[in-house]
Amino acid sequence: PVPTDPVIRLTEVNKHYGNFHALRDVSLEVAKGEKIIICGPSGSGKSTLIRCINRIERHDSGEILVDGHRLTGDTKDVAAIRREVGMVFQSFNLFPHMTILENCTIAPRKSRGLGKAEAEERAMHYLTKVRIPDQAGKYPGQLSGGQQQRVAIARALCMQPRVMLFDEPTSALDPEMVKEVLDTMVELAEEGMTMLCVTHEMGFARQVADRVIFMDRGEKIEEAAPGAFFTNPQSPRAREFLQQVI
Ligand code: ADP
Ligand code: MG
């Protein structure tokens, strides 16, 4: 089915790093409210794809539309995209010398123009949502990895993004903290957030994904409903990959 309201649309996107062809004619659409999981071996271009959508990297050819904005060289577009796209990385990337509350209020104050009180009220709302309101006055270094990643999610939500991009958000966490972050992500999914998520947490993928995309060597090899993908992957490379991660 063709999504009626694509929040993200890539058409035949290519990206090179020097001579290395990192993305090969990748096309995909994410409709409003959809949850798409991207998986694939290390080096297959998953992060590059996410980074092109958020315009951390610039693609060479093809078209990327985010919330109706076409990603070009124009810096105005980049600012618009950053406001609409929430991003959570493997490393939490919190500002170490700011409190949790300050980490969550800086972007809304700067780029949404919120006043201090309003930004703090919003931050406390999302910190409560990720179940760490009591940590607001602390510094990132005083929190566990799982708590820091939940702050990173709250910080992204404070911008009230149209879509959330996740790049292996649990890969750097100790095993006992993975669940608390995945639980937060499941809640977001259930509330209807549009999500594009690189992860090898296949239980999570089965639970929330509308579609799973399998990438290998810069190509989108497969795109399927999770049930079909996990029980009957079409390509030998996907079968091999699933044997390794499940
Ligand atoms: P994945 O996230 O699937 O592991 P990446 O998108 O990070 O893969 O990387 C895809 C390929 O592009 C890898 O072979 C990687 O070494 C290469 N690559 C990624 N970033 C750069 C860069 N900044 N410069 C050169 N090569 C890069
Ligand atoms: Mg990666």
Short mmCIF file of C-alpha atoms and ligand atoms in Angstrom, two decimals:
data_model
loop_
_atom_site.label_atom_id
_atom_site.label_comp_id
_atom_site.label_asym_id
_atom_site.label_seq_id
_atom_site.Cartn_x
_atom_site.Cartn_y
_atom_site.Cartn_z
CA PRO A 1 0.00 0.00 0.00
CA VAL A 2 1.19 3.53 -0.78
CA PRO A 3 1.31 5.58 2.43
CA THR A 4 -1.10 8.49 2.17
CA ASP A 5 0.91 10.94 4.22
CA PRO A 6 4.64 10.14 4.05
CA VAL A 7 6.61 11.89 6.77
CA ILE A 8 9.82 10.64 5.17
CA ARG A 9 10.31 9.69 1.53
CA LEU A 10 13.57 8.62 -0.06
CA THR A 11 13.75 8.09 -3.80
CA GLU A 12 16.80 6.33 -5.26
CA VAL A 13 19.21 7.88 -2.79
CA ASN A 14 22.93 7.37 -3.30
CA LYS A 15 25.79 8.29 -1.02
CA HIS A 16 29.53 7.86 -1.51
CA TYR A 17 32.38 8.31 0.93
CA GLY A 18 35.17 9.00 -1.57
CA ASN A 19 35.03 6.00 -3.90
CA PHE A 20 33.07 3.88 -1.45
CA HIS A 21 29.41 3.48 -2.42
CA ALA A 22 27.65 3.52 0.97
CA LEU A 23 24.00 3.85 -0.19
CA ARG A 24 22.83 2.37 -3.48
CA ASP A 25 19.54 3.61 -4.92
CA VAL A 26 17.72 3.37 -1.60
CA SER A 27 14.01 4.20 -1.74
CA LEU A 28 11.63 4.06 1.19
CA GLU A 29 8.60 5.77 2.65
CA VAL A 30 7.54 6.22 6.24
CA ALA A 31 3.91 7.20 6.68
CA LYS A 32 2.58 9.12 9.65
CA GLY A 33 2.34 6.80 12.65
CA GLU A 34 4.35 4.01 11.05
CA LYS A 35 7.15 2.20 12.86
CA ILE A 36 9.89 0.99 10.55
CA ILE A 37 12.79 -1.14 11.77
CA ILE A 38 16.06 -1.21 9.83
CA CYS A 39 18.47 -4.07 10.37
CA GLY A 40 21.47 -5.49 8.58
CA PRO A 41 25.11 -6.38 9.09
CA SER A 42 27.68 -3.92 10.33
CA GLY A 43 28.80 -1.59 7.55
CA SER A 44 25.62 -2.05 5.48
CA GLY A 45 24.78 1.68 5.50
CA LYS A 46 22.14 1.85 8.23
CA SER A 47 23.72 4.79 10.06
CA THR A 48 24.51 6.52 6.80
CA LEU A 49 20.84 6.30 5.85
CA ILE A 50 19.74 7.79 9.17
CA ARG A 51 22.42 10.47 8.95
CA CYS A 52 21.34 11.49 5.45
CA ILE A 53 17.72 11.83 6.59
CA ASN A 54 18.77 14.11 9.42
CA ARG A 55 21.20 15.85 7.07
CA ILE A 56 24.23 15.11 9.23
CA GLU A 57 25.54 13.64 5.97
CA ARG A 58 24.62 14.95 2.56
CA HIS A 59 23.45 12.46 -0.07
CA ASP A 60 24.89 12.61 -3.60
CA SER A 61 21.84 11.86 -5.72
CA GLY A 62 18.19 10.97 -5.42
CA GLU A 63 15.65 12.80 -3.34
CA ILE A 64 14.92 12.97 0.38
CA LEU A 65 11.73 14.57 1.62
CA VAL A 66 11.18 15.08 5.34
CA ASP A 67 7.80 16.40 6.39
CA GLY A 68 7.42 17.94 2.94
CA HIS A 69 10.84 19.64 2.99
CA ARG A 70 13.13 18.55 0.20
CA LEU A 71 16.69 18.13 1.52
CA THR A 72 18.96 20.28 -0.58
CA GLY A 73 22.11 22.26 0.09
CA ASP A 74 20.00 25.01 1.59
CA THR A 75 20.78 25.55 5.27
CA LYS A 76 17.24 26.84 5.88
CA ASP A 77 15.96 23.35 5.08
CA VAL A 78 18.45 21.79 7.47
CA ALA A 79 17.23 23.96 10.35
CA ALA A 80 13.63 23.08 9.54
CA ILE A 81 14.41 19.38 9.46
CA ARG A 82 16.29 19.45 12.74
CA ARG A 83 13.21 20.94 14.38
CA GLU A 84 10.90 18.22 13.04
CA VAL A 85 13.14 15.19 13.43
CA GLY A 86 14.08 13.77 16.83
CA MET A 87 17.30 11.80 16.87
CA VAL A 88 18.60 9.27 19.38
CA PHE A 89 22.05 7.76 18.86
CA GLN A 90 23.91 4.81 20.30
CA SER A 91 26.00 7.19 22.40
CA PHE A 92 23.72 9.42 24.40
CA ASN A 93 25.50 12.67 23.45
CA LEU A 94 24.18 14.63 26.41
CA PHE A 95 25.98 17.86 27.29
CA PRO A 96 28.10 16.77 30.28
CA HIS A 97 28.33 20.17 31.94
CA MET A 98 24.61 20.85 31.87
CA THR A 99 22.02 19.39 34.18
CA ILE A 100 19.46 16.96 32.85
CA LEU A 101 16.89 19.76 32.91
CA GLU A 102 19.19 22.11 30.99
CA ASN A 103 19.94 19.37 28.44
CA CYS A 104 16.20 19.15 27.79
CA THR A 105 15.46 22.88 27.65
CA ILE A 106 18.32 24.26 25.55
CA ALA A 107 17.02 23.33 22.08
CA PRO A 108 13.37 24.26 22.69
CA ARG A 109 14.51 27.63 24.07
CA LYS A 110 16.93 28.30 21.21
CA SER A 111 15.11 26.97 18.19
CA ARG A 112 11.47 26.89 19.30
CA GLY A 113 11.72 30.19 21.15
CA LEU A 114 10.18 28.89 24.36
CA GLY A 115 10.60 30.88 27.56
CA LYS A 116 12.48 29.35 30.49
CA ALA A 117 9.41 28.42 32.53
CA GLU A 118 7.57 26.93 29.57
CA ALA A 119 10.63 24.95 28.43
CA GLU A 120 11.16 23.61 31.96
CA GLU A 121 7.54 22.62 32.32
CA ARG A 122 7.73 20.74 29.02
CA ALA A 123 11.03 19.10 30.03
CA MET A 124 9.54 17.89 33.31
CA HIS A 125 6.56 16.49 31.42
CA TYR A 126 8.82 14.35 29.19
CA LEU A 127 11.23 13.44 31.99
CA THR A 128 8.20 12.18 33.91
CA LYS A 129 7.13 10.24 30.85
CA VAL A 130 10.50 8.44 30.68
CA ARG A 131 10.23 7.95 34.47
CA ILE A 132 13.17 10.02 35.68
CA PRO A 133 11.72 13.34 36.86
CA ASP A 134 13.72 13.02 40.08
CA GLN A 135 17.01 13.19 38.12
CA ALA A 136 16.34 16.64 36.60
CA GLY A 137 18.90 18.49 38.73
CA LYS A 138 21.70 15.98 38.24
CA TYR A 139 24.46 15.87 35.63
CA PRO A 140 24.65 13.16 32.95
CA GLY A 141 27.72 11.56 34.56
CA GLN A 142 25.68 10.85 37.70
CA LEU A 143 23.16 8.71 35.79
CA SER A 144 23.32 5.14 34.54
CA GLY A 145 23.55 4.49 30.81
CA GLY A 146 19.90 3.49 30.65
CA GLN A 147 18.86 6.67 32.45
CA GLN A 148 21.02 8.79 30.15
CA GLN A 149 19.48 7.22 27.08
CA ARG A 150 16.01 7.90 28.46
CA VAL A 151 17.06 11.54 28.98
CA ALA A 152 18.20 11.58 25.34
CA ILE A 153 14.73 10.37 24.32
CA ALA A 154 13.05 12.98 26.54
CA ARG A 155 15.33 15.68 25.16
CA ALA A 156 14.32 14.76 21.60
CA LEU A 157 10.63 14.69 22.56
CA CYS A 158 10.91 18.19 24.04
CA MET A 159 11.14 19.47 20.46
CA GLN A 160 7.81 17.74 19.77
CA PRO A 161 9.16 16.17 16.59
CA ARG A 162 7.07 14.76 13.74
CA VAL A 163 9.25 11.66 13.60
CA MET A 164 11.84 9.98 15.81
CA LEU A 165 14.98 8.41 14.34
CA PHE A 166 16.84 5.89 16.46
CA ASP A 167 20.29 4.51 15.60
CA GLU A 168 21.01 1.43 17.71
CA PRO A 169 19.79 3.13 20.90
CA THR A 170 20.47 0.11 23.11
CA SER A 171 23.74 -1.15 21.63
CA ALA A 172 25.95 0.70 24.10
CA LEU A 173 23.92 -0.27 27.18
CA ASP A 174 24.58 -2.91 29.79
CA PRO A 175 22.10 -5.77 29.28
CA GLU A 176 20.07 -4.96 32.39
CA MET A 177 19.37 -1.46 31.05
CA VAL A 178 18.24 -2.44 27.60
CA LYS A 179 14.72 -3.28 28.73
CA GLU A 180 14.00 0.07 30.37
CA VAL A 181 14.94 1.90 27.16
CA LEU A 182 12.98 -0.51 24.94
CA ASP A 183 9.96 -0.15 27.26
CA THR A 184 10.10 3.62 26.76
CA MET A 185 10.28 3.13 23.00
CA VAL A 186 7.34 0.70 23.04
CA GLU A 187 5.27 3.30 24.91
CA LEU A 188 6.16 5.92 22.30
CA ALA A 189 5.18 3.53 19.55
CA GLU A 190 1.86 2.78 21.22
CA GLU A 191 1.12 6.50 21.47
CA GLY A 192 1.37 6.74 17.70
CA MET A 193 4.81 8.29 17.23
CA THR A 194 6.26 7.87 13.74
CA MET A 195 9.50 5.95 14.21
CA LEU A 196 12.41 4.86 12.04
CA CYS A 197 14.67 2.70 14.11
CA VAL A 198 17.94 0.92 13.44
CA THR A 199 18.12 -1.92 15.91
CA HIS A 200 18.98 -5.58 16.24
CA GLU A 201 16.50 -6.03 19.09
CA MET A 202 14.32 -8.44 17.17
CA GLY A 203 11.84 -8.93 20.01
CA PHE A 204 11.19 -5.19 19.94
CA ALA A 205 10.90 -5.33 16.15
CA ARG A 206 8.30 -8.09 16.35
CA GLN A 207 6.39 -6.13 18.98
CA VAL A 208 6.16 -2.72 17.30
CA ALA A 209 7.26 -2.83 13.66
CA ASP A 210 4.85 -2.25 10.81
CA ARG A 211 7.66 -3.13 8.42
CA VAL A 212 11.21 -4.39 8.66
CA ILE A 213 13.86 -3.27 6.19
CA PHE A 214 16.94 -5.41 5.71
CA MET A 215 20.05 -3.68 4.33
CA ASP A 216 23.27 -5.17 3.08
CA ARG A 217 26.23 -3.47 1.35
CA GLY A 218 24.41 -0.18 0.96
CA GLU A 219 21.29 -1.70 -0.59
CA LYS A 220 17.79 -2.20 0.64
CA ILE A 221 17.54 -5.94 0.10
CA GLU A 222 14.19 -6.70 1.69
CA GLU A 223 11.17 -4.89 3.07
CA ALA A 224 8.45 -6.95 4.70
CA ALA A 225 6.00 -7.22 7.56
CA PRO A 226 7.86 -8.52 10.63
CA GLY A 227 5.96 -11.82 10.68
CA ALA A 228 6.92 -12.57 7.11
CA PHE A 229 10.49 -11.32 7.49
CA PHE A 230 11.28 -13.32 10.61
CA THR A 231 9.62 -16.56 9.58
CA ASN A 232 10.40 -16.50 5.89
CA PRO A 233 13.16 -14.08 4.80
CA GLN A 234 13.44 -14.05 1.01
CA SER A 235 17.16 -13.51 0.50
CA PRO A 236 19.99 -15.84 1.59
CA ARG A 237 21.78 -12.84 3.09
CA ALA A 238 18.82 -11.99 5.31
CA ARG A 239 18.52 -15.63 6.39
CA GLU A 240 22.20 -15.70 7.30
CA PHE A 241 21.87 -12.41 9.19
CA LEU A 242 18.86 -13.60 11.18
CA GLN A 243 20.64 -16.77 12.21
CA GLN A 244 23.34 -14.59 13.75
CA VAL A 245 21.14 -12.13 15.66
CA ILE A 246 18.27 -14.31 16.90
P1 ADP B 1 26.16 0.57 9.58
O1 ADP B 1 25.53 1.64 10.40
O2 ADP B 1 25.18 -0.27 8.83
O3 ADP B 1 27.11 -0.27 10.38
P2 ADP B 1 27.49 2.78 8.27
O4 ADP B 1 26.42 3.53 7.56
O5 ADP B 1 28.02 3.35 9.53
O6 ADP B 1 27.05 1.26 8.45
O7 ADP B 1 28.72 2.62 7.28
C1 ADP B 1 28.58 2.06 5.99
C2 ADP B 1 29.95 2.01 5.35
O8 ADP B 1 30.41 3.31 5.10
C3 ADP B 1 31.00 1.31 6.20
O9 ADP B 1 31.80 0.52 5.37
C4 ADP B 1 31.80 2.46 6.78
O10 ADP B 1 33.13 2.09 6.99
C5 ADP B 1 31.68 3.52 5.72
N1 ADP B 1 31.67 4.87 6.31
C6 ADP B 1 30.79 5.34 7.20
N2 ADP B 1 31.04 6.62 7.51
C7 ADP B 1 32.14 6.97 6.78
C8 ADP B 1 32.89 8.16 6.65
N3 ADP B 1 32.58 9.28 7.34
N4 ADP B 1 33.95 8.14 5.80
C9 ADP B 1 34.26 7.03 5.10
N5 ADP B 1 33.59 5.87 5.18
C10 ADP B 1 32.54 5.84 6.00
MG MG B 2 25.59 2.07 12.43
#
